[in-house]
Short mmCIF file of C-alpha atoms and ligand atoms in Angstrom, two decimals:
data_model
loop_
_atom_site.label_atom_id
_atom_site.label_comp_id
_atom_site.label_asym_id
_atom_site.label_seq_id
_atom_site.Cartn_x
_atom_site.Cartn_y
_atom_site.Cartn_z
CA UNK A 1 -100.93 -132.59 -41.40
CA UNK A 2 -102.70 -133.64 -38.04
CA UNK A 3 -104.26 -137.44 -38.74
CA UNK A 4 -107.70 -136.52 -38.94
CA UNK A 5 -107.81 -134.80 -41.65
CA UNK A 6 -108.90 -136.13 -45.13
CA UNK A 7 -107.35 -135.57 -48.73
CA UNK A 8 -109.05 -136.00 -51.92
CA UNK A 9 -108.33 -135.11 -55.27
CA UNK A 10 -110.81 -135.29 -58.60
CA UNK A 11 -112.15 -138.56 -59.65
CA UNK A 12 -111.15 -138.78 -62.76
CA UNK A 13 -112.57 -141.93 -64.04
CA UNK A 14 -115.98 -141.13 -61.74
CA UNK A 15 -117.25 -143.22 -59.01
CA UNK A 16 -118.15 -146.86 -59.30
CA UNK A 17 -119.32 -149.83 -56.84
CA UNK A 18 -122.33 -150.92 -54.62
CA UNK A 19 -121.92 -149.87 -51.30
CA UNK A 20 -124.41 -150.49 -47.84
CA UNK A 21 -125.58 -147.38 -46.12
CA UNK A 22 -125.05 -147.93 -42.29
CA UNK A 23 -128.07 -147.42 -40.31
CA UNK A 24 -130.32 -144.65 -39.60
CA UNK A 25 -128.98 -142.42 -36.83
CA UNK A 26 -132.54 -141.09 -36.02
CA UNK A 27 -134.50 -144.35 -35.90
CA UNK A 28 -131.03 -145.84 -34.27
CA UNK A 29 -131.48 -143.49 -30.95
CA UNK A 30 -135.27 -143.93 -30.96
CA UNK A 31 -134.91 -147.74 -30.78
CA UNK A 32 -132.49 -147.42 -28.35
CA UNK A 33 -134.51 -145.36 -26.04
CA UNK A 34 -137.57 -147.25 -26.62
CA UNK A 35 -136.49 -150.69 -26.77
CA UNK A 36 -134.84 -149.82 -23.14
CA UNK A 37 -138.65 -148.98 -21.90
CA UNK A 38 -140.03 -152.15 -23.35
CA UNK A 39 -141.45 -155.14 -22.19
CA UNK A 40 -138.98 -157.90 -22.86
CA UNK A 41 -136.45 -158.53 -25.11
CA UNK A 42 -135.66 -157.71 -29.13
CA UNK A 43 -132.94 -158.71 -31.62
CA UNK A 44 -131.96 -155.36 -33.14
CA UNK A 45 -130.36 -155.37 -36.66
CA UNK A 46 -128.23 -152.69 -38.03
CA UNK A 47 -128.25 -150.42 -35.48
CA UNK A 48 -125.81 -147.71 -36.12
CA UNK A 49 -122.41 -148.28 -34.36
CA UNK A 50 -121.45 -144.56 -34.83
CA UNK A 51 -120.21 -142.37 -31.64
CA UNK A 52 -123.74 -140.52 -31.03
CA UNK A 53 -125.97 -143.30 -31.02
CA UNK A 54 -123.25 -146.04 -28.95
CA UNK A 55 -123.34 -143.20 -26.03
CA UNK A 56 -127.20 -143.28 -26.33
CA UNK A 57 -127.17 -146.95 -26.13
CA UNK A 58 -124.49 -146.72 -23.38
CA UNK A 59 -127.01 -144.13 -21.38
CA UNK A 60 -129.74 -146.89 -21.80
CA UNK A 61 -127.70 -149.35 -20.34
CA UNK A 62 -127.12 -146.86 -17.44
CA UNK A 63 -130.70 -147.18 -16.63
CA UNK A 64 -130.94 -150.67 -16.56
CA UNK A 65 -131.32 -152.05 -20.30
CA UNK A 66 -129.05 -155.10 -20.83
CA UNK A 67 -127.57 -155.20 -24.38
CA UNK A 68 -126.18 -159.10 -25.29
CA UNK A 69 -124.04 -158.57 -28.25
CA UNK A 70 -124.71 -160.78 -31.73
CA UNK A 71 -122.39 -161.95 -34.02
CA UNK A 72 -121.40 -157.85 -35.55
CA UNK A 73 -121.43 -154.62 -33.69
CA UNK A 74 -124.80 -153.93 -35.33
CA UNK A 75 -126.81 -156.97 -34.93
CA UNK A 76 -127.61 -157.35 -30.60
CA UNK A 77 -130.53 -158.49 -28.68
CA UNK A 78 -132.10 -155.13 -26.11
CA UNK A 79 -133.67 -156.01 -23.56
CA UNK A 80 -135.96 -153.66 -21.86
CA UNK A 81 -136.51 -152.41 -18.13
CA UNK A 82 -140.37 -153.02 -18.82
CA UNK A 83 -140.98 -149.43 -17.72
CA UNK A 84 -138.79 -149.67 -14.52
CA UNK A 85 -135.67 -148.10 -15.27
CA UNK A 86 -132.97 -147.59 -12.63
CA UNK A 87 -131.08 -144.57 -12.06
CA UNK A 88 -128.30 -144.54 -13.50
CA UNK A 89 -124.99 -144.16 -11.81
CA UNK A 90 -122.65 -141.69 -13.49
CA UNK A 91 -123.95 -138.04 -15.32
CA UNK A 92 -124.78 -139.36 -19.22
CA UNK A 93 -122.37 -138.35 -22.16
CA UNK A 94 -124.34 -137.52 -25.31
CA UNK A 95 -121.16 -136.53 -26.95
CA UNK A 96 -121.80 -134.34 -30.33
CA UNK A 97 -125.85 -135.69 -30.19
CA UNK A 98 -128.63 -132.95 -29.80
CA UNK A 99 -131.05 -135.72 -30.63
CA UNK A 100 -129.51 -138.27 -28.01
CA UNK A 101 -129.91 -135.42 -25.22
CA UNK A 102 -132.98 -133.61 -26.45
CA UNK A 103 -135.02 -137.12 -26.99
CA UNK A 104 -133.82 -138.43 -23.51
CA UNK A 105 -134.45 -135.03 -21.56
CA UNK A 106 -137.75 -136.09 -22.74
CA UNK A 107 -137.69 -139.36 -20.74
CA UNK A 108 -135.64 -138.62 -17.80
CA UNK A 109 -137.83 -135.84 -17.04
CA UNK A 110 -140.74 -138.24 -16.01
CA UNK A 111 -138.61 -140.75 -14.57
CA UNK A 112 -138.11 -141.35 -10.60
CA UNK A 113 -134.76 -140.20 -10.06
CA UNK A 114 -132.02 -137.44 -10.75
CA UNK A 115 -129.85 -137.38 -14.12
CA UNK A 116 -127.37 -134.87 -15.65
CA UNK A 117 -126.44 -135.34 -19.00
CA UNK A 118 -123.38 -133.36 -20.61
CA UNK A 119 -121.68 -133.51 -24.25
CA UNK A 120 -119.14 -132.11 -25.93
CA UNK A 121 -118.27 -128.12 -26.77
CA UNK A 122 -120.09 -128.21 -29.88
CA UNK A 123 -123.43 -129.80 -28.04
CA UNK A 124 -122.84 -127.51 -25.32
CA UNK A 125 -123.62 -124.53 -27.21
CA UNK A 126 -126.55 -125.53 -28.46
CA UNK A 127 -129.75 -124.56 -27.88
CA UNK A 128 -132.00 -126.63 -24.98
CA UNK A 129 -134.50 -124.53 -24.17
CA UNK A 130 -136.28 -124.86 -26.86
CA UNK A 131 -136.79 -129.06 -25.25
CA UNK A 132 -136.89 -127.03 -21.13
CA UNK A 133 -139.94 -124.69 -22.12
CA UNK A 134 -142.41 -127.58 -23.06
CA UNK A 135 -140.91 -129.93 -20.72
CA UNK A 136 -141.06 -127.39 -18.02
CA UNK A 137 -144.64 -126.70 -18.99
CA UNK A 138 -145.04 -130.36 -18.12
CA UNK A 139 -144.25 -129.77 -14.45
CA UNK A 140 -140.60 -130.78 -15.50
CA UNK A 141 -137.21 -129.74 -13.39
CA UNK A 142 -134.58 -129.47 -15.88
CA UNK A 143 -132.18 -126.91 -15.22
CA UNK A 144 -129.38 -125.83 -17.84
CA UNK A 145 -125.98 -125.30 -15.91
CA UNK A 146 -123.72 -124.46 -18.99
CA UNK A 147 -121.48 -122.12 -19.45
CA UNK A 148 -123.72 -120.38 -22.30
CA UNK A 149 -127.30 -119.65 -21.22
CA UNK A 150 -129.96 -122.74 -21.99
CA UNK A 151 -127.50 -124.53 -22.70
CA UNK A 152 -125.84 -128.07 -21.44
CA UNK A 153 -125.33 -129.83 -19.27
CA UNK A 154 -128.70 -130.03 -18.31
CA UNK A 155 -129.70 -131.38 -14.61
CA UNK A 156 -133.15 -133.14 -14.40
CA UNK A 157 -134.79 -133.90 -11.07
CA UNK A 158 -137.37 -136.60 -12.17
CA UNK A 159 -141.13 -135.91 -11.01
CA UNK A 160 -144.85 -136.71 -12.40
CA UNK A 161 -145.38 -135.41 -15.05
CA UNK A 162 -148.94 -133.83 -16.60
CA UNK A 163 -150.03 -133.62 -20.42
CA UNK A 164 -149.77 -130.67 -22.26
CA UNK A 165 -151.05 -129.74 -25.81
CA UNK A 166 -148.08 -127.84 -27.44
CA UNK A 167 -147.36 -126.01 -30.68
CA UNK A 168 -143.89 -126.38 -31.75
CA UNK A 169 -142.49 -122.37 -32.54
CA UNK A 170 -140.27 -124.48 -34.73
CA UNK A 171 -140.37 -127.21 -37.07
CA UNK A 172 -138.76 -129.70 -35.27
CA UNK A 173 -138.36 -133.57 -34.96
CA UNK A 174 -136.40 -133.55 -31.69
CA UNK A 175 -138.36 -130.95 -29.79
CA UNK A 176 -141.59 -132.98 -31.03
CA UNK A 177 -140.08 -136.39 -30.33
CA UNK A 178 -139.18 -135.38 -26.27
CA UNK A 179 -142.47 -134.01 -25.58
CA UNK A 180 -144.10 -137.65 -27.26
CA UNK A 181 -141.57 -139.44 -25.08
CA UNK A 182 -142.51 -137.68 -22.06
CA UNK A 183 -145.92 -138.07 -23.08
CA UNK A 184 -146.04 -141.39 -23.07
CA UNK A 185 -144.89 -141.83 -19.81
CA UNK A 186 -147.12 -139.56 -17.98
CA UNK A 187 -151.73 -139.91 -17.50
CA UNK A 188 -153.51 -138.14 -20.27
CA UNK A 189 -152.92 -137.59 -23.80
CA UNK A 190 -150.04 -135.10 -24.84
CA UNK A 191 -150.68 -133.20 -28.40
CA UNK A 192 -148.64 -131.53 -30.34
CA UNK A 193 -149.15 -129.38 -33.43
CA UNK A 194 -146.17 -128.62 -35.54
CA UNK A 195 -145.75 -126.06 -38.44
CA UNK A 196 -144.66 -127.87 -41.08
CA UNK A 197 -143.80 -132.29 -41.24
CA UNK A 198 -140.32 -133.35 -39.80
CA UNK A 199 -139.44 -136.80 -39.88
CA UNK A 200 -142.13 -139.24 -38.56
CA UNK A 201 -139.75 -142.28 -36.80
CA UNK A 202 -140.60 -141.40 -33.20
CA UNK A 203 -144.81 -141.93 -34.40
CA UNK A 204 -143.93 -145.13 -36.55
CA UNK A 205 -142.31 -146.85 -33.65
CA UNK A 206 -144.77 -146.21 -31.24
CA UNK A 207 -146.61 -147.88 -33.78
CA UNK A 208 -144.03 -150.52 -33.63
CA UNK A 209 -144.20 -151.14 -30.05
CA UNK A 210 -147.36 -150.99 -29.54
CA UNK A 211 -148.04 -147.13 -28.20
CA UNK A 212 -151.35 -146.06 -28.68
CA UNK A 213 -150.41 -142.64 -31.20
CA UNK A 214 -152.60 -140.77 -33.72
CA UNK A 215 -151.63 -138.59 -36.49
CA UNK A 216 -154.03 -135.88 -37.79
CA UNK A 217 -155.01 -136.13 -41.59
CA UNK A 218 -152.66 -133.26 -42.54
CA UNK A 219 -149.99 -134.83 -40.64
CA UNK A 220 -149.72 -131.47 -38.68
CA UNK A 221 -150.44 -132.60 -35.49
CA UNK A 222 -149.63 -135.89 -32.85
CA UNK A 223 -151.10 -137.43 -30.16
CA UNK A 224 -150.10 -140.00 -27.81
CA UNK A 225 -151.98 -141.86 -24.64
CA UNK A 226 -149.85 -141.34 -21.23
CA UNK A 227 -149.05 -144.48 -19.29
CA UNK A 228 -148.05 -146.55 -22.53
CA UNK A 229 -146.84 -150.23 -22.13
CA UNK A 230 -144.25 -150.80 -25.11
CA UNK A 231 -143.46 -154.40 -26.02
CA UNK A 232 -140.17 -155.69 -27.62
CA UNK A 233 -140.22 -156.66 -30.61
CA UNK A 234 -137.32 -157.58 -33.26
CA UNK A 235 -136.81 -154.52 -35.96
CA UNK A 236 -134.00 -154.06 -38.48
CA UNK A 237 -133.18 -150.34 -39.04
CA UNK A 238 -132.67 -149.01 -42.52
CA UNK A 239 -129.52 -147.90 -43.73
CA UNK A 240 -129.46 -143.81 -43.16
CA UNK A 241 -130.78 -141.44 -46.31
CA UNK A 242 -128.89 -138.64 -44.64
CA UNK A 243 -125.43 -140.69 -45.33
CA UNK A 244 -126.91 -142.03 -48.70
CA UNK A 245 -127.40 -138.27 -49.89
CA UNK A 246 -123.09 -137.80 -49.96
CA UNK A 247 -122.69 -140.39 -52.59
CA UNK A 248 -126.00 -139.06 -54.11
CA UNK A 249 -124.38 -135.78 -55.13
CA UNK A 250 -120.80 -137.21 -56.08
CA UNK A 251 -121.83 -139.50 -58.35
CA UNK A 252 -124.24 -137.10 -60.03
CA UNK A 253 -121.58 -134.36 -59.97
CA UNK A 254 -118.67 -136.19 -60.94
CA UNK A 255 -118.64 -137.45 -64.44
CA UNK A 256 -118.21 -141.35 -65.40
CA UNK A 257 -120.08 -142.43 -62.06
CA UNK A 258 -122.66 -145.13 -61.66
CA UNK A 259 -122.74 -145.84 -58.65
CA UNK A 260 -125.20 -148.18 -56.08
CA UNK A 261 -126.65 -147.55 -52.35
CA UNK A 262 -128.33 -150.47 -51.03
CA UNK A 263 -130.90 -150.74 -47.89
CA UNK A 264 -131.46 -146.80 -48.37
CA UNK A 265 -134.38 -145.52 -45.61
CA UNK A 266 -136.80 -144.11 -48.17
CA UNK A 267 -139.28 -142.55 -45.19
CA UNK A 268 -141.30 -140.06 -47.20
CA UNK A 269 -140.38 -137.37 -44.17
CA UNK A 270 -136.72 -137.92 -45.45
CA UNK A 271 -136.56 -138.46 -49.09
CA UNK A 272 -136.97 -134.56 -50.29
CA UNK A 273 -133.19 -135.05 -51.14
CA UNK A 274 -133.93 -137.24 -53.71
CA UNK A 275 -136.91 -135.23 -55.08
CA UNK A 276 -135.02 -132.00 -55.05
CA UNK A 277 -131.67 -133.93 -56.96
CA UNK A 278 -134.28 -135.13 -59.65
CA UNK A 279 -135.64 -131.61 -60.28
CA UNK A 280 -132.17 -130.29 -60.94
CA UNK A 281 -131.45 -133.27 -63.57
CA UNK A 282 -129.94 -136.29 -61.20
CA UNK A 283 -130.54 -140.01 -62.82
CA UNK A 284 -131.40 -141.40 -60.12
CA UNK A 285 -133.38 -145.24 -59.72
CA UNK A 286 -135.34 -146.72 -56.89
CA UNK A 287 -136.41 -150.02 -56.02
CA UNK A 288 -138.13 -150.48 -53.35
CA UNK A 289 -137.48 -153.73 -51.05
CA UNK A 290 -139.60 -152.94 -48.34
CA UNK A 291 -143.03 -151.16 -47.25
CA UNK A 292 -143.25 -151.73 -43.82
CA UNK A 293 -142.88 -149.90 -40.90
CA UNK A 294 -139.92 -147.96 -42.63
CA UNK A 295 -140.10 -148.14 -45.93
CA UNK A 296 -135.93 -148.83 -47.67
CA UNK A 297 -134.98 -150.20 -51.01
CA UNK A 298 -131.40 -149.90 -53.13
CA UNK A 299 -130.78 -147.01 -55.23
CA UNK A 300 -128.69 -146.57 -58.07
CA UNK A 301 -127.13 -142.65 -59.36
CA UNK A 302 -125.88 -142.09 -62.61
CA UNK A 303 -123.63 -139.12 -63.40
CA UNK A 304 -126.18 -136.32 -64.93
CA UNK A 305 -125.16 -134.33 -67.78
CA UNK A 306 -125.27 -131.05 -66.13
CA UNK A 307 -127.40 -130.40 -62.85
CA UNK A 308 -130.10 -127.24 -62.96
CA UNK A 309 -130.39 -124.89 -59.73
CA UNK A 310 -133.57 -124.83 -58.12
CA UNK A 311 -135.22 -123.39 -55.63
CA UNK A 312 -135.78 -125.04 -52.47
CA UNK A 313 -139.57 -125.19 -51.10
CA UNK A 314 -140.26 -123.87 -47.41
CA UNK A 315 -142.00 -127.14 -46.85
CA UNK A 316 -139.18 -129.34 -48.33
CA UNK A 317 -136.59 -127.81 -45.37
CA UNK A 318 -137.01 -129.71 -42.35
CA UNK A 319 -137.24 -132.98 -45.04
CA UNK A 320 -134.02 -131.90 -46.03
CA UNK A 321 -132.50 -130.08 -43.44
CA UNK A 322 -129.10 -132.35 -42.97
CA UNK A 323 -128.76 -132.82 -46.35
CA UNK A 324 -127.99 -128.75 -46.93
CA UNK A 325 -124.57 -129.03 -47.12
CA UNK A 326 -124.31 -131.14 -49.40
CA UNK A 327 -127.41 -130.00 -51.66
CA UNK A 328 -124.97 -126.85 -51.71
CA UNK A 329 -122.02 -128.44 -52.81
CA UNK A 330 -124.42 -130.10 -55.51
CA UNK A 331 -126.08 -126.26 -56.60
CA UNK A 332 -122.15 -124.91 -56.62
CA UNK A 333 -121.45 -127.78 -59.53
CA UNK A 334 -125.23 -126.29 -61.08
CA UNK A 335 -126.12 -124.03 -63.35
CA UNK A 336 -127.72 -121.04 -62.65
CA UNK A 337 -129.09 -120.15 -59.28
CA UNK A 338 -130.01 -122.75 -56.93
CA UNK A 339 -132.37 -120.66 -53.35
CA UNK A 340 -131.85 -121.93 -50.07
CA UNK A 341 -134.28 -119.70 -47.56
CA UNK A 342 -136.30 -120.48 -44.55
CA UNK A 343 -133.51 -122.44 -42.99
CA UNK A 344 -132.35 -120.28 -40.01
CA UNK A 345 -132.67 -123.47 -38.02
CA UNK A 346 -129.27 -124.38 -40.23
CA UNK A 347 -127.26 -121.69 -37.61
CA UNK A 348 -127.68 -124.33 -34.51
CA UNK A 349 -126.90 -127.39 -35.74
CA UNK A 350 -123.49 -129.01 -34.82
CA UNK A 351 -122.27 -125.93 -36.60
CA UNK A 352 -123.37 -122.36 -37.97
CA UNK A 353 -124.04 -124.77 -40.99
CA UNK A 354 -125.01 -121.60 -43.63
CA UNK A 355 -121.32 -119.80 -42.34
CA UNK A 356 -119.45 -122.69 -42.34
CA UNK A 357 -121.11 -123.75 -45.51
CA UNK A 358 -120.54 -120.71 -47.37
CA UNK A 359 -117.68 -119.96 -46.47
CA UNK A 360 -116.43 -123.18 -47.52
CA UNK A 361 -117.92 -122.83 -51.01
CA UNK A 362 -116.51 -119.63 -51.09
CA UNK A 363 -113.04 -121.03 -50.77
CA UNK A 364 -113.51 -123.54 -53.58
CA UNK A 365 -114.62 -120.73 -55.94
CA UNK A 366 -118.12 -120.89 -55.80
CA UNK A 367 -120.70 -117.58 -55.70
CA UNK A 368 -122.73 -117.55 -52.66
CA UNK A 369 -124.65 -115.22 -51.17
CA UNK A 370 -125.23 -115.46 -47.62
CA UNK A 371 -128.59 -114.73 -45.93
CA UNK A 372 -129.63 -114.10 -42.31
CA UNK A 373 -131.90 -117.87 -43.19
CA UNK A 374 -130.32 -119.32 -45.92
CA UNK A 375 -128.24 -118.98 -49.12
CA UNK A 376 -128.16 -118.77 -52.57
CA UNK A 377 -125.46 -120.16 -54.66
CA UNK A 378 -124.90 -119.43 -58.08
CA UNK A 379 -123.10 -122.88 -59.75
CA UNK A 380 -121.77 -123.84 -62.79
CA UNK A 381 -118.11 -122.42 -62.84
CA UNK A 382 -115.32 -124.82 -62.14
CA UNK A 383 -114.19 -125.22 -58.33
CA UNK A 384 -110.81 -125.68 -57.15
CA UNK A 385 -109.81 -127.69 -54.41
CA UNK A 386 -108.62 -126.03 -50.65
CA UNK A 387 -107.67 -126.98 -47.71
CA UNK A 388 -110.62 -126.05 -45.29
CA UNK A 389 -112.02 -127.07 -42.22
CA UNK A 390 -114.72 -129.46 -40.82
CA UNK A 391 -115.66 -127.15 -37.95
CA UNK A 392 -116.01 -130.27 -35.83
CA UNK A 393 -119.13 -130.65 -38.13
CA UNK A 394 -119.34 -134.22 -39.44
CA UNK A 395 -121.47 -133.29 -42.82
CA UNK A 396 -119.31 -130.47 -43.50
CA UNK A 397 -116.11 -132.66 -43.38
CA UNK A 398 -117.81 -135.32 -45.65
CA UNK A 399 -119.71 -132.84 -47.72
CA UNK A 400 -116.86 -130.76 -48.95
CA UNK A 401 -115.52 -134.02 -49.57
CA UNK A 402 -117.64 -134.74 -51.76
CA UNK A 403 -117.22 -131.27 -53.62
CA UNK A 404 -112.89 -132.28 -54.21
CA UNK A 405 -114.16 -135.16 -55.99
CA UNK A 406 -114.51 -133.41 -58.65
CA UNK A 407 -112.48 -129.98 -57.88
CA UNK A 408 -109.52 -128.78 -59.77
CA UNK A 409 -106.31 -129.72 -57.46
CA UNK A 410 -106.34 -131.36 -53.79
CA UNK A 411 -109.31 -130.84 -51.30
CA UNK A 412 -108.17 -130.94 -47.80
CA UNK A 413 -110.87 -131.13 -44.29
CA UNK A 414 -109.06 -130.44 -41.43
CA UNK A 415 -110.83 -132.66 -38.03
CA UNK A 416 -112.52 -134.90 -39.82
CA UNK A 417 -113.03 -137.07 -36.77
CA UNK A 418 -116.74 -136.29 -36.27
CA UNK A 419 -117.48 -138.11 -39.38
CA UNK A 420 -117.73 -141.14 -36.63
CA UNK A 421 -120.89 -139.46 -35.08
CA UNK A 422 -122.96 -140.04 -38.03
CA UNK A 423 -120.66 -142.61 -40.56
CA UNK A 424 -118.55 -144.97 -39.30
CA UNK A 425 -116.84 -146.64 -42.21
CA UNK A 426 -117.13 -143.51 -44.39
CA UNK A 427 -113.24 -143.41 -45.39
CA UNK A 428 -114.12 -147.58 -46.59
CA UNK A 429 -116.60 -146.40 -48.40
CA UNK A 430 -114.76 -143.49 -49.94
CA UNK A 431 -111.64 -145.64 -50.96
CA UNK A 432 -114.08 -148.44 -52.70
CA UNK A 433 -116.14 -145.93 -54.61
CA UNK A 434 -113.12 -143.71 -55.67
CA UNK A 435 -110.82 -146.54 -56.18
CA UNK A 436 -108.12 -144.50 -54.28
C1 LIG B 501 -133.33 -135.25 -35.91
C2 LIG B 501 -134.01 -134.13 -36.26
C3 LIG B 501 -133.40 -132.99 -36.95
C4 LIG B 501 -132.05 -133.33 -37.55
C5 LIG B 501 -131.20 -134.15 -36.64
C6 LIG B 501 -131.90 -135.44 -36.25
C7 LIG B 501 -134.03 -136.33 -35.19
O1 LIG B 501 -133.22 -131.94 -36.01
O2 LIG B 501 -131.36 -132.16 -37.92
O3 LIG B 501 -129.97 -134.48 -37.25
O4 LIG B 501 -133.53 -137.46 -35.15
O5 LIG B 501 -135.12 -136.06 -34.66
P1 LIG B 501 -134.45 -130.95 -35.62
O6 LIG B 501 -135.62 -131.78 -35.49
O7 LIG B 501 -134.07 -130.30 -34.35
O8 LIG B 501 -134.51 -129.99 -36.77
#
């Protein structure tokens, strides 16, 4: 077997322990990038030290922010160009991240000088024009020069840029968050409307540093005041719902577990994976430690007696859409007929995420029905373990994990070394919970 792959086998006597959730990969790059335009200096705790957000912090550092590092990885003071970044010296690695490029497209494009930013075969086949056509509407020059068609690496000649009001032909956070980040840069105000909510961070810390942003009633549409002046200031980043939501569904699928997350982001923009787990019979407890800024507390999951399928709300998709995978794995242990549709925006993530999570249901056993924007599976039967891969996909690696926990037989994930994008310390976690 090639060494990153991982091996799991039921947990018989369930899952047990307290674990902490690493940081939040989202508000991780978005402090990074911002914290590198601000005024002065900030201590930054628990930022997350996986492989996506260090290159983002590594890019920052290209153009000029100095990082002094604290006692752990996590814990470091940033301090900021003030708004005078330098260009930076070598083309920008963004790795596996679409948010790391798509967010900093958003500020390169307004910046004095030439980038190029490139990532890794599974980043380079995903979509960027949806971030070039707004940007570009901007007076942006950002040209694509991958192999596949709007695609990176992308090539940015800096310029002026002007304000725009956009609507988003998709609901999404990134696309949103590089046309704010632009905006902010640039004279005017820059709106855009969105079709359904996606996760608020970038709007909260512009809040946090000071960036004058408004948010319409309906929480539909965003605007933010060009020529911004962001000010440091100390934040500690909550640990990451998205990684919470894989110990979510084992210890409500596997039988015996109790199991508790502490420091869990509970952003209401984020948290449908919770809502949705309740509805199909999870025990799941909150308390919340803080309210401000991002809201977090611990939360504890008892094993539930038998999980319900449900059908999954149009609006609750992009407030779930990273969780899929493993809301799947979670419907396949259900019974009855959990419906997965308006998700078509599942096909470009890091993988064809309803292929490669189908067909890895499919090969434990499970019913699933494919569709051109979603799935639905039909749960309840026993699953038996296979050896199947990750795709290079980090939540399908630690999602089908998750579903051997409690699978007849051994469940093997081929390249499983993506997991580091998004979880560093996953396998730690896995062994404490499990016991193995
Ligand atoms: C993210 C937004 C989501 C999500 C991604 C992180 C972000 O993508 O899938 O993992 O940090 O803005 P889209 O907004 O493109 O759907």
């Amino acid at each position: 077997m090639p060494s990153d792959c991982i091996t799991v086998s039921r947990a018989t006597r369930g899952l047990h322990g307290t674990i902490i959730i690493p940081g939040d990969k989202s508000i991780s790059h978005r402090v990074a990038l911002l914290g590198a335009m601000a005024e002065g200096r900030m201590n930054v705790r628990n930022y997350l030290c996986s492989e996506d957000c260090l290159n983002t912090l590594r890019a920052m550092q290209q153009l000029g922010a100095r990082v002094i590092p604290g006692a752990e990885p996590e814990n470091f003071t940033l301090c900021g160009t003030g708004m005078r970044p330098t260009a930076p010296r070598q083309d920008i690695d963004c790795g596996n991240s679409g948010t790391g490029m798509r967010l900093m497209a958003g500020m390169l494009a307004a910046m004095p000088f030439r980038s190029r930013m490139y990532g890794d075969s599974s980043l380079c086949s995903r979509p960027m024009g949806r971030i070039m056509a707004p940007l570009s509407a901007m007076g942006a020059r950002i040209r694509s020069c991958g192999q596949k068609p709007g695609c990176a690496p992308l090539e940015i000649e800096g310029t002026d840029l002007h304000s725009i009001e956009y609507t988003l032909p998709m609901a999404s956070a990134q696309v949103k968050s590089a046309i704010l980040l632009a905006g902010m840069l640039l004279e005017g105000r820059t709106i855009v409307h969105q079709p359904a909510i996606t996760r608020d961070h970038t709007e909260r810390l512009f809040g946090h540093f000071g960036i004058p942003c408004e948010v319409s009633a309906d929480g539909l549409s965003i605007s933010v005041q060009g020529k911004a002046h962001p000010v440091a200031k100390d934040i500690t980043i909550p640990g990451d719902i998205s990684s919470a939501a894989f110990w979510l569904v084992a210890a409500s699928i596997v039988p015996g577990s109790e199991v508790c997350l502490r420091n869990v982001g509970l952003n209401p923009t984020r948290d449908a994976i919770i809502h949705v787990l309740r509805r199909m019979g999870a025990h799941i407890a909150i308390s919340l430690t803080s309210d401000a800024g991002e809201p977090y507390g611990d939360i504890t999951i008892r094993a539930a007696e038998q999980l319900h399928g449900t059908t999954i709300e149009a609006h609750e998709i992009p407030n779930l859409i990273d969780e899929i995978p493993v809301l799947s794995v979670a419907a396949a242990y259900a019974s009855g007929t959990t419906s997965i549709r308006n998700a078509a925006e599942l096909r470009v993530k890091e993988s064809d995420r309803i292929a490669t999570t189908a067909g890895n249901l499919r090969a434990m056993g499970a019913q699933v029905q494919e569709y051109p924007d979603g799935m639905e599976i039909t749960g309840g039967a026993p699953l038996h373990g296979a050896t199947m891969d990750s795709y290079g996909d980090h939540r399908i690696a630690m999602g089908f994990l998750m579903a051997g926990l409690n699978a007849d037989g051994e469940t093997t994930l081929l390249n499983c070394r993506n997991i580091n994008t998004s979880y560093p310390g996953f396998a730690e976690h896995l062994r404490v919970l499990t016991g193995y």
